[in-house]
Short mmCIF file of C-alpha atoms and ligand atoms in Angstrom, two decimals:
data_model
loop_
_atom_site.label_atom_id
_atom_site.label_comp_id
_atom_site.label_asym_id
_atom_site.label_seq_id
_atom_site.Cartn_x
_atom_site.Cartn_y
_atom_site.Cartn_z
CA UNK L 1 17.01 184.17 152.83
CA UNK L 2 16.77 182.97 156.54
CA UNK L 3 13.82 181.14 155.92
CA UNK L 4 11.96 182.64 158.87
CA UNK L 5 14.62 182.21 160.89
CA UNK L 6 16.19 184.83 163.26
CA UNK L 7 19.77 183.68 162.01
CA UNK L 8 21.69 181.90 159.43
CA UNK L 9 22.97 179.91 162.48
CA UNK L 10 19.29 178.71 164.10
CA UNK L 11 18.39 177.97 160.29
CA UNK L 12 21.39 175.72 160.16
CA UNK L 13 21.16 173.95 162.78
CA UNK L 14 17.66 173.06 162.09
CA UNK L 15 18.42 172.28 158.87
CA UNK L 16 20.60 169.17 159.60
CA UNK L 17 17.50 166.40 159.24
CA UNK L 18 17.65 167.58 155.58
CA UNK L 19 21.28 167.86 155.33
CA UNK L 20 22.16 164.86 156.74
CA UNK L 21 19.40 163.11 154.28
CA UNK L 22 21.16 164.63 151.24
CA UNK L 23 24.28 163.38 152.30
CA UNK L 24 22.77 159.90 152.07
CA UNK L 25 20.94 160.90 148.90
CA UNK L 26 22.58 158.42 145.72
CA UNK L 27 24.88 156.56 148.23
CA UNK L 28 23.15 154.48 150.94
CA UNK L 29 20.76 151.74 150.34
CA UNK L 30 19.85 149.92 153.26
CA UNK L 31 17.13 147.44 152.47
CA UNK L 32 20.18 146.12 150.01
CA UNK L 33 23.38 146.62 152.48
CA UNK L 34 24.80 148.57 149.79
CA UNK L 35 26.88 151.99 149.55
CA UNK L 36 27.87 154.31 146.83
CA UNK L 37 31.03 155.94 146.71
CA UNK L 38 32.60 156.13 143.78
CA UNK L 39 36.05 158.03 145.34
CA UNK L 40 36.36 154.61 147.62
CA UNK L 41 35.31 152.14 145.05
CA UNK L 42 37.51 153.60 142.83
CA UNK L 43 40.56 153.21 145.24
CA UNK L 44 39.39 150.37 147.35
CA UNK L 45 43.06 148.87 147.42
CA UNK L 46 44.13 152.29 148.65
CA UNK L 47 42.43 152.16 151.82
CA UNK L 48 42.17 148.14 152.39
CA UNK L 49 45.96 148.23 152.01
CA UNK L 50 46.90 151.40 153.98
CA UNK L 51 49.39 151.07 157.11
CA UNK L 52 46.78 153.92 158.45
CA UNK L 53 44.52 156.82 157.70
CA UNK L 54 45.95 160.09 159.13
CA UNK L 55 43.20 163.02 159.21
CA UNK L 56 43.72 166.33 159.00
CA UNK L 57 41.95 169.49 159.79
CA UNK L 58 41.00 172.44 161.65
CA UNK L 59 38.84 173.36 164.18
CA UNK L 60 35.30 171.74 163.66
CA UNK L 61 36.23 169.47 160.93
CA UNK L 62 39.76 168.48 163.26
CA UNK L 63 36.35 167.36 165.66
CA UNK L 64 34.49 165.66 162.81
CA UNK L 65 38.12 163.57 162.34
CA UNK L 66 38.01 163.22 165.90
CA UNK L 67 34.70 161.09 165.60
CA UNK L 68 36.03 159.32 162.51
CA UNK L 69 38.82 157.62 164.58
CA UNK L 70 36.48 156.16 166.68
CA UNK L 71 34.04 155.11 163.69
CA UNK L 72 36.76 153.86 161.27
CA UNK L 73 38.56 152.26 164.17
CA UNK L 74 36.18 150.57 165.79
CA UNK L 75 33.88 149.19 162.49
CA UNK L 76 36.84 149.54 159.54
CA UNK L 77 39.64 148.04 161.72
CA UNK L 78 41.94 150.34 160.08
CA UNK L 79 44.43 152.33 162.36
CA UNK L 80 43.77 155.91 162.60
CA UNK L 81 45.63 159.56 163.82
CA UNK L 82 44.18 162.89 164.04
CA UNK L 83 46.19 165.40 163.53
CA UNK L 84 45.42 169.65 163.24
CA UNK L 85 46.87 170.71 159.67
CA UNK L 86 48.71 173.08 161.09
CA UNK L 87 51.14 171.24 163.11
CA UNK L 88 51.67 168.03 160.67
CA UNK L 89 52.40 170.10 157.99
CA UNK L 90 55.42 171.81 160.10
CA UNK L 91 56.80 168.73 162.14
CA UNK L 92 58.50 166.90 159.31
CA UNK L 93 56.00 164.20 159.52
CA UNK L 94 56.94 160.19 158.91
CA UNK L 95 54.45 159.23 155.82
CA UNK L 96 54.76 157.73 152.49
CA UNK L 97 52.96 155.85 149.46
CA UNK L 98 51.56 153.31 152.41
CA UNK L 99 49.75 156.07 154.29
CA UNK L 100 46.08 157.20 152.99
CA UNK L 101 45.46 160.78 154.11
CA UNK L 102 41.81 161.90 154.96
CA UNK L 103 41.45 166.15 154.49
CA UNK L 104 38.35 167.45 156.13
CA UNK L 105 37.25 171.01 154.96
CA UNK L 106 33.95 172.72 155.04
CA UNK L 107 34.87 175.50 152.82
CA UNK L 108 37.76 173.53 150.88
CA UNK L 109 39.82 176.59 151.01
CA UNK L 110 41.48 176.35 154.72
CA UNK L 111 45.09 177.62 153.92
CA UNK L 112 46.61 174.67 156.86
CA UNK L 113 44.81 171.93 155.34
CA UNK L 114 45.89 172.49 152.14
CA UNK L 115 49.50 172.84 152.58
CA UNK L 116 49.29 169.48 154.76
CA UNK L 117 47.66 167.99 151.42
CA UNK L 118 50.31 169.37 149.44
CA UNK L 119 52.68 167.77 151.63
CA UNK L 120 51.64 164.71 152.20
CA UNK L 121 50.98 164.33 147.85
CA UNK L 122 54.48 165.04 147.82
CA UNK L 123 55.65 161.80 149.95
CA UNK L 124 53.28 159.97 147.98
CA UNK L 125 50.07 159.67 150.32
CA UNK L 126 47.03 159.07 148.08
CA UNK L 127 44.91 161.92 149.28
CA UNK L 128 40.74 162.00 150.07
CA UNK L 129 38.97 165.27 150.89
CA UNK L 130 35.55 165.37 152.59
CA UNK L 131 34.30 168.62 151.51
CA UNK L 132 31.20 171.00 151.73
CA UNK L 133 32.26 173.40 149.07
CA UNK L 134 31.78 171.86 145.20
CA UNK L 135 35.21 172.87 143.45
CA UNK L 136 37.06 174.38 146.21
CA UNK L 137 40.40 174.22 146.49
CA UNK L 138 40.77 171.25 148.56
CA UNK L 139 38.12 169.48 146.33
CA UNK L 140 40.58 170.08 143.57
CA UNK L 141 43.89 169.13 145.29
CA UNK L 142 43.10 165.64 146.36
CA UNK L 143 43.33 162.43 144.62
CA UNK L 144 39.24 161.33 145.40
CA UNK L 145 36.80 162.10 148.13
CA UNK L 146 32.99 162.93 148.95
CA UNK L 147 31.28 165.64 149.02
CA UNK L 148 29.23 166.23 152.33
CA UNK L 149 26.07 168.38 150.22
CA UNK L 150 25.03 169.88 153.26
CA UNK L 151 24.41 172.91 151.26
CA UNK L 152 25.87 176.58 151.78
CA UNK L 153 26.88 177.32 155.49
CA UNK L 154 26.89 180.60 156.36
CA UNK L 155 27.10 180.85 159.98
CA UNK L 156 30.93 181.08 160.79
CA UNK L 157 29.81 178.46 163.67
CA UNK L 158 29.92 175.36 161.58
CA UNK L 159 26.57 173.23 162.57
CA UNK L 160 25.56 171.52 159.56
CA UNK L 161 28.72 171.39 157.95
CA UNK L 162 30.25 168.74 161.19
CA UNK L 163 27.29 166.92 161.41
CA UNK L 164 27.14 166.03 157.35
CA UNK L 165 30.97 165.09 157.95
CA UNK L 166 30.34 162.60 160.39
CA UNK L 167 27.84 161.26 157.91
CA UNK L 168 30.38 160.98 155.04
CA UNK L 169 32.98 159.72 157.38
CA UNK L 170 30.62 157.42 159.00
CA UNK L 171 29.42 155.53 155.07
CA UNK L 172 32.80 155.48 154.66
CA UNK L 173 34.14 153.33 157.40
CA UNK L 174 30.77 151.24 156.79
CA UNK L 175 31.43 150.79 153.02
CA UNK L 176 35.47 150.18 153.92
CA UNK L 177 34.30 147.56 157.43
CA UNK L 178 32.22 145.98 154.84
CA UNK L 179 34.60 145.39 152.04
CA UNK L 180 37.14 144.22 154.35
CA UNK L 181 35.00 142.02 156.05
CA UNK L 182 35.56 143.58 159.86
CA UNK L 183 31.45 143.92 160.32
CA UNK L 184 29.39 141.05 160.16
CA UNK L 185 26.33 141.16 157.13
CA UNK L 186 23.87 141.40 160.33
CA UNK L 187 25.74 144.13 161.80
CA UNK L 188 26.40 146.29 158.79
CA UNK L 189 22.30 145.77 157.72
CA UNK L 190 21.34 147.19 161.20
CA UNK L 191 23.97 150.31 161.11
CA UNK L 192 23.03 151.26 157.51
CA UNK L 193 19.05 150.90 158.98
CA UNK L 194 19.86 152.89 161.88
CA UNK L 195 21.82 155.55 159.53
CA UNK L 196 18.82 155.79 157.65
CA UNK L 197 16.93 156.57 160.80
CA UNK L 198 18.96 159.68 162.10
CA UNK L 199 17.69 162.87 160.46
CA UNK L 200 14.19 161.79 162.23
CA UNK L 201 15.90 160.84 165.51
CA UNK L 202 17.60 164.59 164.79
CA UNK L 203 13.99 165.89 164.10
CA UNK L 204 13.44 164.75 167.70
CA UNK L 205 16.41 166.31 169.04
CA UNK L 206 15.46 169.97 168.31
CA UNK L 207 12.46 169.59 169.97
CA UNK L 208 14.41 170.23 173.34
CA UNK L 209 14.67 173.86 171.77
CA UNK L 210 12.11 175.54 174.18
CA UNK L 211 13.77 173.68 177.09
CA UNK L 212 17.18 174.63 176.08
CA UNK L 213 15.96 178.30 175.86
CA UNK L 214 15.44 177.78 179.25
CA UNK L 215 18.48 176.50 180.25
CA UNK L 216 20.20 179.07 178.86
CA UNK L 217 18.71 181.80 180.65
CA UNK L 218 19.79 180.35 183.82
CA UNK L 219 23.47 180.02 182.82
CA UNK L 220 23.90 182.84 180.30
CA UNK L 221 26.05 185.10 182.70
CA UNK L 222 28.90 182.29 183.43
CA UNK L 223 31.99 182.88 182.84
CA UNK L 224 33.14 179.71 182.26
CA UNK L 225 31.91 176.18 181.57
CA UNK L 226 33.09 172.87 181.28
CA UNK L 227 32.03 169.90 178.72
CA UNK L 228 33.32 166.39 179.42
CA UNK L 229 32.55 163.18 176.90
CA UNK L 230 33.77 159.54 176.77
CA UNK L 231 34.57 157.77 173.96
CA UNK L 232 32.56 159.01 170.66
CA UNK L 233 31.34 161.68 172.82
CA UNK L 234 34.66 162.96 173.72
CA UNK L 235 35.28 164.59 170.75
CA UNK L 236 31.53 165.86 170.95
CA UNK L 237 32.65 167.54 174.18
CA UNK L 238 35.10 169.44 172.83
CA UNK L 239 32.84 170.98 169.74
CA UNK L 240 30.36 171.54 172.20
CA UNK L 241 32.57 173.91 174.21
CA UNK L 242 34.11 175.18 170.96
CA UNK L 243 30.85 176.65 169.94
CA UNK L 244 29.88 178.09 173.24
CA UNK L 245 33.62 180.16 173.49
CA UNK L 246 33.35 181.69 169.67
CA UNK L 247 30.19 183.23 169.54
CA UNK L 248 29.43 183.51 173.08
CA UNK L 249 32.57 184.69 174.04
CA UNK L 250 32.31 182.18 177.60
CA UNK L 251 35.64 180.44 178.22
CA UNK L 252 34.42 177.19 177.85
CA UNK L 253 37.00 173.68 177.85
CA UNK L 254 36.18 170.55 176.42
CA UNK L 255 37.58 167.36 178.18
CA UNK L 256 37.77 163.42 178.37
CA UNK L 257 35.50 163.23 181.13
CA UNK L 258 37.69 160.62 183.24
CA UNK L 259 40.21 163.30 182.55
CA UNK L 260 38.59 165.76 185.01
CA UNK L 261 40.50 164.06 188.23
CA UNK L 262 43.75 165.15 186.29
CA UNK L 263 43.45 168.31 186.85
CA UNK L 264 40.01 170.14 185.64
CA UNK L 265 38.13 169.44 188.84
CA UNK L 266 40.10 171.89 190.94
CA UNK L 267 37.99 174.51 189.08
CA UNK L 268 34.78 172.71 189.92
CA UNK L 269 32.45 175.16 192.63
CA UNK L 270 29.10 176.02 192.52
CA UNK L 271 29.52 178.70 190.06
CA UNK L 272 30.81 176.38 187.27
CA UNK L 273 27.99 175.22 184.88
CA UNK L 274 29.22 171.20 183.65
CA UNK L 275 27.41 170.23 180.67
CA UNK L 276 27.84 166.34 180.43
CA UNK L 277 26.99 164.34 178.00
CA UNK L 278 25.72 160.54 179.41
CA UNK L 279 23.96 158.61 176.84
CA UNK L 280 23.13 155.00 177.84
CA UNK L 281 25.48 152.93 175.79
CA UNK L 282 28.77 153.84 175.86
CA UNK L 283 30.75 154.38 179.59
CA UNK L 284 27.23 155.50 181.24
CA UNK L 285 28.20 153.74 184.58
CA UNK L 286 31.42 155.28 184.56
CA UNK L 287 29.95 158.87 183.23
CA UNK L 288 27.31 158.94 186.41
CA UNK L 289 30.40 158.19 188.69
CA UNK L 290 31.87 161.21 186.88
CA UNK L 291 28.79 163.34 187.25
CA UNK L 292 28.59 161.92 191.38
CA UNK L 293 32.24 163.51 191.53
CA UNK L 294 31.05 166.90 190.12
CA UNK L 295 27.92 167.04 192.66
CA UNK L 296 29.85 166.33 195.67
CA UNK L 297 31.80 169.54 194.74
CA UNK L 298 28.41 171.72 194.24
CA UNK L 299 29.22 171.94 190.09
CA UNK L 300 25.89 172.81 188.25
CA UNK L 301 25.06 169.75 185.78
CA UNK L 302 23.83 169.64 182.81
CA UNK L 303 23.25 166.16 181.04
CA UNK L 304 22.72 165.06 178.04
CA UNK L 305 20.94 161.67 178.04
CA UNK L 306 18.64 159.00 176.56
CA UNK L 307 15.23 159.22 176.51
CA UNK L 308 13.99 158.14 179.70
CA UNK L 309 17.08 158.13 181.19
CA UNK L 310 16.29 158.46 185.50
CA UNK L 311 19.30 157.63 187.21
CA UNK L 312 21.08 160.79 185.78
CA UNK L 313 17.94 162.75 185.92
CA UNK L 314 18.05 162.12 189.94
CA UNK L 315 21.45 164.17 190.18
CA UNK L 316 21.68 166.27 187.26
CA UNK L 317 20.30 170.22 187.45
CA UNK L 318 18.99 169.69 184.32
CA UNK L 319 18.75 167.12 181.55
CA UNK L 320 17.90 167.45 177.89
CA UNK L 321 17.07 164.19 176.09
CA UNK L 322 18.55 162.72 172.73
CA UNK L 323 16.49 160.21 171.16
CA UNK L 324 18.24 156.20 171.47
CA UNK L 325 20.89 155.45 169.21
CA UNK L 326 24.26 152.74 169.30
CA UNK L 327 27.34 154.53 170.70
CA UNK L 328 28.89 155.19 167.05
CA UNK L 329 25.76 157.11 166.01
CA UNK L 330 25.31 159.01 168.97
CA UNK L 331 27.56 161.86 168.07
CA UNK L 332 24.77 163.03 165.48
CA UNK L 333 22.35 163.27 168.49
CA UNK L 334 24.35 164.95 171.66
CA UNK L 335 25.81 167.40 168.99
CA UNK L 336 22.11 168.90 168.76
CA UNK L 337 21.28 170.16 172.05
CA UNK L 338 24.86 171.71 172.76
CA UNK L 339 24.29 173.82 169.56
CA UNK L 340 21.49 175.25 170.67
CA UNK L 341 22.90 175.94 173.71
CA UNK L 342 25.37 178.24 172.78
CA UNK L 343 23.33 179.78 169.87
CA UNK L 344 20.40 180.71 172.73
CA UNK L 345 23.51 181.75 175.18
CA UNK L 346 24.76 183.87 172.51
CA UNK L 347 21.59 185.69 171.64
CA UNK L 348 21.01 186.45 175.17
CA UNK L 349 24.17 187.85 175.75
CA UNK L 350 23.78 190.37 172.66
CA UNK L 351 26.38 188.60 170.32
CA UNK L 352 26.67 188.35 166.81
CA UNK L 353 25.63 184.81 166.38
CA UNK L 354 26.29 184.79 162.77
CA UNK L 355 29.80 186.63 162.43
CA UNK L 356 31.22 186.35 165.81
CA UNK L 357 34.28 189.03 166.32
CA UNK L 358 37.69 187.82 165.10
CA UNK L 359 36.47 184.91 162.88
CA UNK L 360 36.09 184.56 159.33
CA UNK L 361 34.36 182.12 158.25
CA UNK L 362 36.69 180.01 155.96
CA UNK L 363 40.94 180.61 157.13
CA UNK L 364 42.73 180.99 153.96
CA UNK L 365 45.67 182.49 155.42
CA UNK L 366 47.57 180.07 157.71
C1 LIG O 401 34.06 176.54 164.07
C2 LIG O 401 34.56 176.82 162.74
C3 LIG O 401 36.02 176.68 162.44
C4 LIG O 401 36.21 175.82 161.19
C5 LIG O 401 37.68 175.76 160.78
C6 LIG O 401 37.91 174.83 159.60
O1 LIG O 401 32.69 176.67 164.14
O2 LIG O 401 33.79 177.14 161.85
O3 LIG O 401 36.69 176.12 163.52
O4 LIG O 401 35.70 174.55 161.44
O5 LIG O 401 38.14 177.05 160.46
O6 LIG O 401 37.22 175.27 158.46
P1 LIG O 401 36.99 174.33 157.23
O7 LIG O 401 36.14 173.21 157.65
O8 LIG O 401 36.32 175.21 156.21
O9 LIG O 401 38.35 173.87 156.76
#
């Protein structure tokens, strides 16, 4: 049932060229500039008209909605806040019949994200869920949304399942920037052709894997690590370092990189592995300055960059390689090698990869 594969984990994460090609499956056409989604045709008004889009989730998916405010944002125009179920459903929150509400779930059962749903049907939100799970609760609960069809995920690290939401979340802001005009036809034609591109450029991705092994090895005894991001790859920062802490059990802290000066580099010394991620477009000049900061106070770097990337390469300690992609893609691509790099950390330490201690893998208790 592994497929060959040591873990349900590994098998996930390789999995995501496919997953990420089923979530396309019925719903992007490229050569035509066209996408299918019934739950936004269906309620095109809903969105085009909303004061904002608030998102709510937990853990991964709360990262997944962290992407989509950059995505919808920057291509839909439309004004976005992220919030973690948990605390908008208990903080009296200011929303009505103007507000659309976006519910992320992998499992569609997550006891926080529900009740926010419930809460937010009750002030009159119209209500879209981005679910893995066909029929879950959260599928059932909401007004509309789109499935992600990443297929069962059964590694309590979510790989696939964050990944496939980005996808959803991404054809949505396309198919909403499109309707509304905020993308011109040129533009949208080369994002939907680039879209279609990304399970290969993933495909390219994993092929780090043997390096990463290697990486790992060298930096499996830490006992803490830092990831830092900018802009789209902020939020990629942070799932990056949750994956490391729950099933390696390293404290690990994602951060805005430009953040670190505010506090984060006074733990910077030559014990503390930095894994950065520096992809050409988007901040690079500002990310090396970033990564010339950590250096000067003996932090161990690891960067993620584009391919052929040499000015990081010169003062990194090690750099894996994502294939090229436009900023707003990118998160599909530096998400790859940091999941690998805490699933090879994790095995090397001993830990259950699959069913880390503490975790289940969908919350239905709040
Ligand atoms: C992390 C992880 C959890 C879930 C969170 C939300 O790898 O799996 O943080 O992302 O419990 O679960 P869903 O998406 O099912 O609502």
């Amino acid at each position: 049932e592994k497929g060959g594969y040591e873990h349900f984990m590994l098998k996930e994460i390789y999995e995501q060229p496919h997953a990420i090609k089923d979530t396309f499956r019925g719903r992007l056409r490229a050569d035509q500039g066209l996408i299918r989604m019934a739950g936004i045709d269906q309620n095109l008004e809903r969105f085009l008209n909303a004061n904002r889009i608030i998102i709510v989730a937990c853990g991964t998916s709360w990262h997944a909605g962290l992407v989509a405010e950059y995505i919808f944002e920057d291509l839909a125009r439309i004004p976005v806040e992220v919030e973690y179920a948990s605390e908008f459903r208990y903080r009296n929150p200011v929303i009505s019949d103007k507000d659309v509400l976006i519910a992320i779930s992998q499992s569609g059962e997550t006891a926080d994200t529900l009740a926010a749903i419930k809460l937010a049907k009750e002030r009159g939100a119209f209500v879209f869920g981005v679910c893995n799970v066909v029929g879950s609760s959260i599928a059932r609960e909401t007004h509309a949304g789109a499935y992600t069809h990443a297929g069962p995920e059964i590694g309590v690290a979510s790989t696939k399942a964050f990944t496939t939401q980005i996808t959803v979340l991404t054809l949505m802001a396309l198919k909403l920037a499109k309707a509304s005009g905020t993308l011109s036809e040129s533009r949208l034609h080369e994002m939907l052709s680039e879209l279609e591109g990304i399970p290969a450029k993933v495909e390219k991705a994993l092929e780090s894997n043997a390096l990463i092994e290697i990486i790992s090895d060298v930096y499996k005894d830490s006992t803490n690590c830092l990831y830092l991001g900018r802009g789209y790859n902020f939020p990629v920062a942070l799932e990056g370092a949750l994956k490391l802490k729950e099933i390696s059990y390293i404290h690990a802290e994602g951060y805005p990189a430009a953040e670190m000066k505010h506090g984060p580099i006074a733990l910077i010394d030559e014990q503390m592995p930095v894994i950065v991620i520096a992809t050409r477009r988007g901040h690079y000049e500002k990310v090396v300055s970033n990564i010339q900061e950590i250096k000067s106070r003996k932090g161990k770097i690891i960067a993620i960059v584009t391919e052929g990337d040499e000015q990081v390469r010169d003062l990194a300690d090690h750099v894996i390689e994502v294939p090229e992609s436009s900023e707003s893609l990118s998160p599909l691509l530096t998400t790859i090698p940091l999941q690998l790099l805490s699933y090879h950390i994790a095995v090397m330490r001993g830990c259950n990869v699959d069913q880390p201690r503490n975790l289940a893998k969908s919350v239905t208790v709040e």
